[in-house]
Every structure is written in C-alpha cells, then in structure tokens.
XYZ file of C-alpha atoms in Angstrom:
126
model
C 46.255 298.108 106.414
C 46.006 295.197 104.449
C 44.921 291.713 103.850
C 47.372 290.798 106.601
C 45.886 292.533 108.967
C 42.183 291.771 108.039
C 43.407 288.139 108.413
C 44.901 288.439 111.513
C 41.545 289.893 112.831
C 39.561 287.789 111.244
C 41.404 284.445 113.007
C 41.264 286.488 116.436
C 37.152 286.747 115.869
C 37.210 282.602 115.278
C 39.187 282.298 118.587
C 42.628 282.180 117.823
C 45.556 283.704 119.924
C 48.208 286.093 119.105
C 50.637 283.992 120.815
C 49.504 280.421 119.235
C 49.379 282.790 115.370
C 52.263 281.295 113.167
C 53.092 282.844 109.923
C 55.146 281.690 106.986
C 55.981 284.341 104.209
C 56.620 282.235 100.785
C 58.594 283.230 98.151
C 56.937 286.239 96.109
C 58.166 288.916 93.375
C 61.349 290.551 94.561
C 61.862 294.271 94.829
C 64.268 294.698 91.916
C 61.805 293.097 89.649
C 58.449 294.219 90.915
C 57.867 297.541 89.176
C 55.147 299.895 89.945
C 53.588 302.398 88.762
C 53.519 305.869 90.156
C 50.039 305.925 91.654
C 50.744 302.625 93.517
C 53.706 304.297 95.277
C 51.483 307.888 96.238
C 48.582 305.663 97.639
C 50.778 303.716 99.900
C 52.766 306.609 100.517
C 49.385 308.918 101.344
C 47.869 305.892 103.600
C 51.484 305.835 105.982
C 54.434 308.262 105.450
C 56.703 305.285 106.712
C 56.071 303.156 104.073
C 58.396 304.728 101.968
C 60.960 301.894 103.133
C 59.256 299.705 100.639
C 60.168 301.264 97.944
C 63.205 302.102 95.948
C 64.589 303.226 92.216
C 67.163 300.712 91.335
C 70.130 302.196 88.976
C 70.315 300.584 85.903
C 73.573 301.880 83.607
C 74.074 304.590 86.627
C 70.369 306.165 86.593
C 67.420 305.513 88.818
C 64.888 303.007 87.657
C 62.143 305.272 85.667
C 59.329 303.891 87.896
C 59.263 302.671 91.656
C 60.082 299.573 92.977
C 58.168 297.791 95.497
C 59.898 295.314 98.494
C 56.616 292.816 98.547
C 58.087 290.346 100.986
C 59.786 293.027 103.308
C 56.455 295.342 103.483
C 54.450 291.720 104.435
C 57.017 290.723 107.591
C 56.662 294.053 108.477
C 53.518 294.307 108.706
C 52.950 291.007 111.014
C 55.619 292.002 113.079
C 53.066 294.949 113.741
C 50.600 292.582 114.769
C 52.732 291.025 117.403
C 52.124 286.857 116.385
C 53.980 284.555 117.768
C 56.304 283.860 115.259
C 57.510 284.303 111.397
C 58.816 282.319 109.101
C 59.705 282.631 105.493
C 61.808 281.990 101.855
C 63.090 284.473 100.638
C 62.934 283.931 96.868
C 61.974 285.955 93.972
C 59.547 284.276 91.877
C 60.171 286.073 88.833
C 64.171 285.855 88.705
C 64.205 281.944 89.769
C 62.511 280.320 86.578
C 63.440 276.871 87.953
C 61.428 276.542 90.800
C 58.593 279.417 90.737
C 56.025 279.928 88.296
C 55.309 284.142 87.807
C 52.442 285.934 86.033
C 54.953 288.702 85.465
C 57.519 287.149 84.252
C 55.147 284.886 81.831
C 53.672 288.153 80.143
C 57.441 289.876 79.983
C 58.571 286.736 77.938
C 55.459 286.880 76.129
C 54.342 283.562 77.027
C 50.724 282.520 76.513
C 50.060 280.998 79.940
C 51.719 280.151 83.330
C 51.541 278.245 86.459
C 49.895 278.578 89.088
C 50.897 278.764 93.422
C 49.060 278.722 96.296
C 48.523 280.124 99.509
C 46.880 279.153 102.782
C 45.373 279.769 105.996
C 44.981 276.702 108.484
C 43.303 276.910 111.808
C 43.537 273.899 113.718
C-alpha cells in the first residue's frame, strides 16, 4: 500500500510502538495542481476501488479537466489513519501554487525554469 505502510512496518520491526508513532505530513502538491496520467489512476483504482475518493477532474471553463487530478495529501493522511498510529500532524499547503514559500519540481518544469530548490523529509526514531 505504499511508502507510509512500509515505513511504519519497518519502524515496528525496529521496536517502535503504534501508540508512540507521530507522523507529520508536510506541504506537497495540491489536488488542483497535481494532474496525473490515466495509467496512474487506473493502477490506484485496480489496487483498491475506494481510492476513487482521491481523484477528481476539476472543471475549467465549465468542462472537466482532460486528465485526473490526485489528492496526495489526503491519500497519505488516510493511509496513516488506517495504520492506527498515535497522532498525525500536518501543514496543508500546495507547493506548486505557493511559490514564495516552497520549491516545486513540477512548477519549475511548467514555467520552463532550468532548476528548482530542494526540500527534505526525515524519519526519526528516539
């Protein structure tokens, strides 16, 4: 089921306890900006039909978007909730649209910029 599940399972093998695991979901590309291919949607829905809730085709000029859009943040938070960990914190912000605060690979490619900044994620056991 993905990175979150595999990470939590690895943490449990190393001695972590679900009732002490705290996850923080940081800013990421938002639903309105995260256009994905049909094959991405097909793969997710084949894995689990309930994943339909993470896809949308936003309307523009009264017409649905030609490609599906994916709600990455909602998907990650849902996977974490299903894992029954102690707490999930987060900062919901779109890295694509919030160019004054976040770097975005996709934004840099959309704007034809030669490079983009980097962000980091970390897992800490204590």
